[in-house]
Amino acid sequence: MRTVTLALMASFTLGVVAPVQGADLDYGVLRGADYEPEVQVIDWNGVYFGGHGGYTSTSLNQNNVFQKMLAEEFRVRDIESQFSVSSFLTAPSARVDGASYGAFAGFNYQFDEVVVGIEADYTRFNKAGEVSNGISRIMTTTGGMTEVVNLRGLSSTKIEDYGTIRARGGWAFGRFLPFVTAGLAIGRAAVTDTVAVQNYGYNSQTYASNLTATVPAYVVRHDYASFNPAYPGNYSSPYGQVQTAPNAPYTIGKTTIKTVGGLALGGGLEFAVTENILVRGEYQYVQLNDFDGHKVNLNTVRGGAAVKF
């Protein structure tokens, strides 16, 4: 009887205690964490404004800046109709680099991870590039005139400032927003184009005939300070020199302020320091339309910071 009682008590104890102990075991290590870390979501919607600063490299193409004014200068001359002297003088290209700075403002609209908006900016550059070139040519017209043309040109382009208005689109990754932009640009430039002109000549056919003539004929000539009909090449002196513009017989040219339009493209990466403080790195390309033979491209790398509302 005692043996039976002990056996029943042992069975009861194992049946109750074993499930309780099994329930107390912690299998959390095997199951993993019961929660996922919270990712902060940035709301990119809203108006923002800020400032930027960076480095701008400008390409200045001024190859044909002198042609129009020279064509006007020689429009009634046979050397223009026969030889196109207005196309003789070209200006080399130039590059000017330097710091730039300004401000920007815009508006973002976000749906899901896509962020679109519009942005306007202003950039102050205030750098100038200057190039010069010269050329001399001797030609004989169908009328028998031997003409000497000396030209020396100076061209300066100063980009004072420019602005853009662009559409903007990006894809939000938490605090990061990579974006691209495209739109219109407008710039202001001060340009100076001048050409020192020297042109003189004489009728070489008459001179050649005089070498065997008993009575020399009058040798037609122009723009000589002194002229020796017997030795027009060696003992005659034209007016002025053309090595530098102030010593030339005359200088033609102009200085103007131009406001021109163009296109703007770019891209960058924005980072939300807080919900309302944004920082960015950006590349921007601006191409201004041709103005009086001047072509300007601006490449800018810059950083900026903004406040969003």
Short mmCIF file of N, CA, C and O in Angstrom, two decimals, residues 59-145:
data_model
loop_
_atom_site.label_atom_id
_atom_site.label_comp_id
_atom_site.label_asym_id
_atom_site.label_seq_id
_atom_site.Cartn_x
_atom_site.Cartn_y
_atom_site.Cartn_z
N SER A 59 33.85 79.31 -69.20
CA SER A 59 34.45 79.22 -70.53
C SER A 59 33.90 80.37 -71.38
O SER A 59 32.68 80.52 -71.52
N LEU A 60 34.81 81.17 -71.94
CA LEU A 60 34.43 82.32 -72.76
C LEU A 60 34.87 82.07 -74.20
O LEU A 60 36.06 81.95 -74.48
N ASN A 61 33.91 81.98 -75.10
CA ASN A 61 34.19 81.83 -76.52
C ASN A 61 33.87 83.14 -77.21
O ASN A 61 32.72 83.56 -77.27
N GLN A 62 34.93 83.80 -77.74
CA GLN A 62 34.76 85.13 -78.32
C GLN A 62 35.32 85.19 -79.75
O GLN A 62 35.80 86.22 -80.20
N ASN A 63 35.27 84.07 -80.45
CA ASN A 63 35.95 83.96 -81.74
C ASN A 63 35.50 85.01 -82.76
O ASN A 63 36.30 85.52 -83.54
N ASN A 64 34.21 85.32 -82.80
CA ASN A 64 33.68 86.18 -83.85
C ASN A 64 33.22 87.56 -83.37
O ASN A 64 32.39 88.20 -84.01
N VAL A 65 33.78 88.03 -82.28
CA VAL A 65 33.29 89.29 -81.71
C VAL A 65 33.66 90.51 -82.56
O VAL A 65 33.02 91.55 -82.48
N PHE A 66 34.70 90.40 -83.39
CA PHE A 66 35.16 91.56 -84.17
C PHE A 66 34.54 91.63 -85.56
O PHE A 66 34.62 92.66 -86.23
N GLN A 67 33.96 90.54 -86.02
CA GLN A 67 33.55 90.46 -87.42
C GLN A 67 32.47 91.48 -87.77
O GLN A 67 32.54 92.13 -88.83
N LYS A 68 31.47 91.65 -86.93
CA LYS A 68 30.37 92.55 -87.26
C LYS A 68 30.84 93.98 -87.37
O LYS A 68 30.48 94.72 -88.30
N MET A 69 31.66 94.44 -86.42
CA MET A 69 32.11 95.84 -86.46
C MET A 69 33.07 96.09 -87.62
O MET A 69 33.06 97.16 -88.23
N LEU A 70 33.90 95.08 -87.98
CA LEU A 70 34.79 95.26 -89.11
C LEU A 70 34.03 95.23 -90.44
O LEU A 70 34.39 95.94 -91.39
N ALA A 71 32.99 94.42 -90.51
CA ALA A 71 32.17 94.40 -91.72
C ALA A 71 31.49 95.75 -91.93
O ALA A 71 31.37 96.23 -93.08
N GLU A 72 31.08 96.38 -90.85
CA GLU A 72 30.49 97.71 -90.95
C GLU A 72 31.55 98.73 -91.35
O GLU A 72 31.28 99.64 -92.16
N GLU A 73 32.75 98.60 -90.84
CA GLU A 73 33.83 99.53 -91.14
C GLU A 73 34.23 99.47 -92.62
O GLU A 73 34.48 100.51 -93.25
N PHE A 74 34.31 98.27 -93.20
CA PHE A 74 34.79 98.10 -94.58
C PHE A 74 33.66 97.81 -95.57
O PHE A 74 33.93 97.30 -96.66
N ARG A 75 32.43 98.12 -95.21
CA ARG A 75 31.29 97.69 -96.01
C ARG A 75 31.31 98.21 -97.44
O ARG A 75 30.77 97.56 -98.35
N VAL A 76 31.91 99.39 -97.71
CA VAL A 76 31.90 99.96 -99.07
C VAL A 76 33.26 99.80 -99.75
O VAL A 76 33.50 100.40 -100.81
N ARG A 77 34.13 99.00 -99.17
CA ARG A 77 35.48 98.85 -99.70
C ARG A 77 35.60 97.58 -100.54
O ARG A 77 35.02 96.53 -100.22
N ASP A 78 36.43 97.67 -101.61
CA ASP A 78 36.65 96.50 -102.44
C ASP A 78 37.43 95.42 -101.71
O ASP A 78 37.31 94.23 -102.03
N ILE A 79 38.24 95.79 -100.73
CA ILE A 79 38.97 94.76 -99.97
C ILE A 79 38.01 93.88 -99.16
O ILE A 79 38.34 92.73 -98.85
N GLU A 80 36.83 94.42 -98.81
CA GLU A 80 35.83 93.60 -98.12
C GLU A 80 35.09 92.72 -99.11
O GLU A 80 34.91 91.52 -98.87
N SER A 81 34.65 93.28 -100.20
CA SER A 81 33.90 92.49 -101.18
C SER A 81 34.76 91.42 -101.85
O SER A 81 34.27 90.35 -102.21
N GLN A 82 36.05 91.70 -102.03
CA GLN A 82 36.92 90.75 -102.71
C GLN A 82 37.66 89.80 -101.77
O GLN A 82 37.93 88.65 -102.13
N PHE A 83 37.98 90.25 -100.55
CA PHE A 83 38.81 89.43 -99.66
C PHE A 83 38.17 89.16 -98.29
O PHE A 83 38.75 88.42 -97.50
N SER A 84 37.02 89.76 -98.01
CA SER A 84 36.34 89.56 -96.71
C SER A 84 37.29 89.84 -95.55
O SER A 84 37.50 89.01 -94.66
N VAL A 85 37.85 91.05 -95.54
CA VAL A 85 38.82 91.38 -94.49
C VAL A 85 38.18 91.38 -93.09
O VAL A 85 38.89 91.25 -92.09
N SER A 86 36.87 91.51 -93.02
CA SER A 86 36.21 91.52 -91.71
C SER A 86 36.33 90.18 -90.99
O SER A 86 36.16 90.11 -89.77
N SER A 87 36.64 89.12 -91.74
CA SER A 87 36.78 87.79 -91.13
C SER A 87 38.22 87.44 -90.78
O SER A 87 38.49 86.36 -90.27
N PHE A 88 39.16 88.36 -91.06
CA PHE A 88 40.57 88.05 -90.81
C PHE A 88 40.88 87.90 -89.32
O PHE A 88 41.63 87.01 -88.92
N LEU A 89 40.32 88.78 -88.51
CA LEU A 89 40.69 88.85 -87.09
C LEU A 89 39.73 88.04 -86.24
O LEU A 89 38.52 88.28 -86.24
N THR A 90 40.25 87.10 -85.50
CA THR A 90 39.46 86.32 -84.55
C THR A 90 40.07 86.42 -83.16
O THR A 90 41.25 86.75 -83.01
N ALA A 91 39.28 86.15 -82.16
CA ALA A 91 39.76 86.19 -80.78
C ALA A 91 39.83 84.78 -80.22
O ALA A 91 38.94 83.96 -80.47
N PRO A 92 40.88 84.45 -79.50
CA PRO A 92 40.97 83.12 -78.88
C PRO A 92 39.97 82.98 -77.74
O PRO A 92 39.47 83.97 -77.20
N SER A 93 39.71 81.75 -77.38
CA SER A 93 38.84 81.48 -76.23
C SER A 93 39.62 81.72 -74.93
O SER A 93 40.85 81.77 -74.92
N ALA A 94 38.88 81.87 -73.85
CA ALA A 94 39.50 82.13 -72.55
C ALA A 94 38.73 81.40 -71.46
O ALA A 94 37.58 80.98 -71.67
N ARG A 95 39.37 81.24 -70.33
CA ARG A 95 38.72 80.64 -69.16
C ARG A 95 39.04 81.49 -67.94
O ARG A 95 40.18 81.90 -67.74
N VAL A 96 38.02 81.75 -67.15
CA VAL A 96 38.20 82.52 -65.92
C VAL A 96 37.52 81.75 -64.79
O VAL A 96 36.39 81.27 -64.94
N ASP A 97 38.23 81.61 -63.66
CA ASP A 97 37.74 80.84 -62.52
C ASP A 97 37.73 81.72 -61.27
O ASP A 97 38.49 82.69 -61.18
N GLY A 98 36.92 81.34 -60.31
CA GLY A 98 36.92 82.07 -59.06
C GLY A 98 35.76 81.69 -58.17
O GLY A 98 34.90 80.87 -58.52
N ALA A 99 35.75 82.29 -56.98
CA ALA A 99 34.70 82.02 -56.01
C ALA A 99 33.40 82.69 -56.43
O ALA A 99 33.39 83.74 -57.07
N SER A 100 32.30 82.07 -56.06
CA SER A 100 30.97 82.62 -56.30
C SER A 100 30.11 82.38 -55.06
O SER A 100 30.38 81.46 -54.28
N TYR A 101 29.09 83.19 -54.90
CA TYR A 101 28.23 83.06 -53.73
C TYR A 101 26.86 83.64 -54.04
O TYR A 101 26.69 84.38 -55.03
N GLY A 102 25.88 83.31 -53.22
CA GLY A 102 24.54 83.83 -53.46
C GLY A 102 23.52 83.24 -52.52
O GLY A 102 23.84 82.79 -51.41
N ALA A 103 22.28 83.23 -52.98
CA ALA A 103 21.16 82.77 -52.16
C ALA A 103 20.19 81.97 -53.02
O ALA A 103 20.19 82.09 -54.26
N PHE A 104 19.35 81.19 -52.37
CA PHE A 104 18.35 80.41 -53.09
C PHE A 104 17.10 80.26 -52.24
O PHE A 104 17.13 80.41 -51.00
N ALA A 105 15.98 79.98 -52.89
CA ALA A 105 14.70 79.76 -52.21
C ALA A 105 13.87 78.83 -53.07
O ALA A 105 14.01 78.79 -54.30
N GLY A 106 13.01 78.06 -52.41
CA GLY A 106 12.20 77.13 -53.18
C GLY A 106 11.05 76.55 -52.38
O GLY A 106 10.82 76.91 -51.22
N PHE A 107 10.34 75.64 -53.03
CA PHE A 107 9.20 74.97 -52.41
C PHE A 107 9.23 73.50 -52.79
O PHE A 107 9.43 73.16 -53.96
N ASN A 108 9.05 72.62 -51.81
CA ASN A 108 9.00 71.18 -52.03
C ASN A 108 7.59 70.65 -51.80
O ASN A 108 6.87 71.11 -50.89
N TYR A 109 7.22 69.65 -52.61
CA TYR A 109 5.99 68.90 -52.39
C TYR A 109 6.34 67.42 -52.43
O TYR A 109 6.96 66.96 -53.38
N GLN A 110 5.96 66.68 -51.40
CA GLN A 110 6.33 65.28 -51.27
C GLN A 110 5.12 64.38 -51.32
O GLN A 110 4.09 64.66 -50.69
N PHE A 111 5.22 63.30 -52.12
CA PHE A 111 4.24 62.23 -52.04
C PHE A 111 5.00 60.91 -52.05
O PHE A 111 5.79 60.64 -52.94
N ASP A 112 4.78 60.13 -50.98
CA ASP A 112 5.58 58.93 -50.70
C ASP A 112 7.06 59.34 -50.64
O ASP A 112 7.39 60.27 -49.92
N GLU A 113 7.93 58.67 -51.39
CA GLU A 113 9.36 59.03 -51.35
C GLU A 113 9.74 60.07 -52.41
O GLU A 113 10.86 60.56 -52.44
N VAL A 114 8.83 60.38 -53.30
CA VAL A 114 9.11 61.32 -54.39
C VAL A 114 8.93 62.76 -53.89
O VAL A 114 7.93 63.09 -53.25
N VAL A 115 9.94 63.59 -54.19
CA VAL A 115 9.89 65.01 -53.82
C VAL A 115 10.08 65.84 -55.09
O VAL A 115 11.06 65.66 -55.82
N VAL A 116 9.13 66.72 -55.36
CA VAL A 116 9.22 67.62 -56.51
C VAL A 116 9.04 69.04 -56.01
O VAL A 116 8.51 69.29 -54.92
N GLY A 117 9.51 69.99 -56.82
CA GLY A 117 9.37 71.38 -56.40
C GLY A 117 9.94 72.33 -57.42
O GLY A 117 10.28 71.95 -58.55
N ILE A 118 10.06 73.57 -57.02
CA ILE A 118 10.62 74.62 -57.87
C ILE A 118 11.58 75.44 -57.02
O ILE A 118 11.34 75.64 -55.82
N GLU A 119 12.67 75.89 -57.65
CA GLU A 119 13.70 76.62 -56.91
C GLU A 119 14.25 77.75 -57.77
O GLU A 119 14.42 77.61 -58.98
N ALA A 120 14.53 78.88 -57.15
CA ALA A 120 15.18 80.02 -57.80
C ALA A 120 16.44 80.35 -57.02
O ALA A 120 16.49 80.20 -55.80
N ASP A 121 17.48 80.79 -57.74
CA ASP A 121 18.71 81.16 -57.05
C ASP A 121 19.35 82.37 -57.72
O ASP A 121 19.06 82.71 -58.87
N TYR A 122 20.22 83.01 -56.97
CA TYR A 122 21.00 84.15 -57.46
C TYR A 122 22.46 83.88 -57.11
O TYR A 122 22.78 83.44 -55.99
N THR A 123 23.37 84.15 -58.09
CA THR A 123 24.79 83.92 -57.89
C THR A 123 25.58 85.15 -58.31
O THR A 123 25.39 85.67 -59.42
N ARG A 124 26.46 85.61 -57.44
CA ARG A 124 27.37 86.72 -57.73
C ARG A 124 28.73 86.13 -58.09
O ARG A 124 29.31 85.37 -57.32
N PHE A 125 29.25 86.52 -59.27
CA PHE A 125 30.54 86.01 -59.74
C PHE A 125 31.56 87.15 -59.89
O PHE A 125 32.64 87.13 -59.32
N ASN A 126 31.24 88.13 -60.73
CA ASN A 126 32.02 89.37 -60.85
C ASN A 126 33.48 89.11 -61.24
O ASN A 126 34.40 89.65 -60.65
N LYS A 127 33.67 88.27 -62.26
CA LYS A 127 35.01 87.97 -62.77
C LYS A 127 35.04 88.25 -64.27
O LYS A 127 34.05 88.06 -64.97
N ALA A 128 36.22 88.69 -64.77
CA ALA A 128 36.36 89.05 -66.18
C ALA A 128 37.48 88.26 -66.83
O ALA A 128 38.49 87.95 -66.19
N GLY A 129 37.29 87.95 -68.11
CA GLY A 129 38.33 87.34 -68.93
C GLY A 129 38.63 88.25 -70.11
O GLY A 129 37.72 88.84 -70.71
N GLU A 130 39.91 88.37 -70.45
CA GLU A 130 40.32 89.29 -71.52
C GLU A 130 41.25 88.57 -72.48
O GLU A 130 42.16 87.85 -72.06
N VAL A 131 41.03 88.75 -73.77
CA VAL A 131 41.87 88.15 -74.80
C VAL A 131 42.19 89.20 -75.86
O VAL A 131 41.46 90.18 -76.03
N SER A 132 43.29 88.99 -76.56
CA SER A 132 43.68 89.90 -77.64
C SER A 132 44.31 89.11 -78.77
O SER A 132 44.80 87.99 -78.57
N ASN A 133 44.32 89.71 -79.96
CA ASN A 133 44.91 89.06 -81.11
C ASN A 133 45.18 90.11 -82.18
O ASN A 133 44.56 91.19 -82.18
N GLY A 134 46.10 89.82 -83.06
CA GLY A 134 46.41 90.74 -84.15
C GLY A 134 46.74 90.00 -85.43
O GLY A 134 47.12 88.83 -85.40
N ILE A 135 46.58 90.70 -86.56
CA ILE A 135 46.86 90.09 -87.85
C ILE A 135 47.22 91.18 -88.85
O ILE A 135 46.71 92.32 -88.76
N SER A 136 48.08 90.86 -89.81
CA SER A 136 48.47 91.77 -90.89
C SER A 136 48.36 91.02 -92.21
O SER A 136 48.77 89.85 -92.30
N ARG A 137 47.81 91.68 -93.22
CA ARG A 137 47.68 91.08 -94.54
C ARG A 137 47.99 92.11 -95.64
O ARG A 137 47.67 93.29 -95.49
N ILE A 138 48.61 91.62 -96.73
CA ILE A 138 48.83 92.42 -97.93
C ILE A 138 48.08 91.76 -99.08
O ILE A 138 48.20 90.53 -99.26
N MET A 139 47.34 92.55 -99.84
CA MET A 139 46.55 92.00 -100.94
C MET A 139 46.49 93.02 -102.07
O MET A 139 46.68 94.22 -101.86
N THR A 140 46.26 92.53 -103.28
CA THR A 140 46.14 93.40 -104.45
C THR A 140 44.75 93.19 -105.05
O THR A 140 44.37 92.06 -105.38
N THR A 141 44.01 94.27 -105.19
CA THR A 141 42.65 94.20 -105.68
C THR A 141 42.64 94.09 -107.20
O THR A 141 43.66 94.28 -107.88
N THR A 142 41.47 93.82 -107.76
CA THR A 142 41.34 93.75 -109.21
C THR A 142 41.57 95.10 -109.87
O THR A 142 41.86 95.16 -111.06
N GLY A 143 41.45 96.18 -109.10
CA GLY A 143 41.72 97.51 -109.62
C GLY A 143 43.19 97.89 -109.58
O GLY A 143 43.54 99.02 -109.95
N GLY A 144 44.04 96.99 -109.12
CA GLY A 144 45.46 97.23 -109.11
C GLY A 144 45.99 97.87 -107.85
O GLY A 144 47.19 98.20 -107.78
N MET A 145 45.16 98.03 -106.80
CA MET A 145 45.60 98.62 -105.55
C MET A 145 46.23 97.56 -104.64
O MET A 145 45.62 96.51 -104.39
#
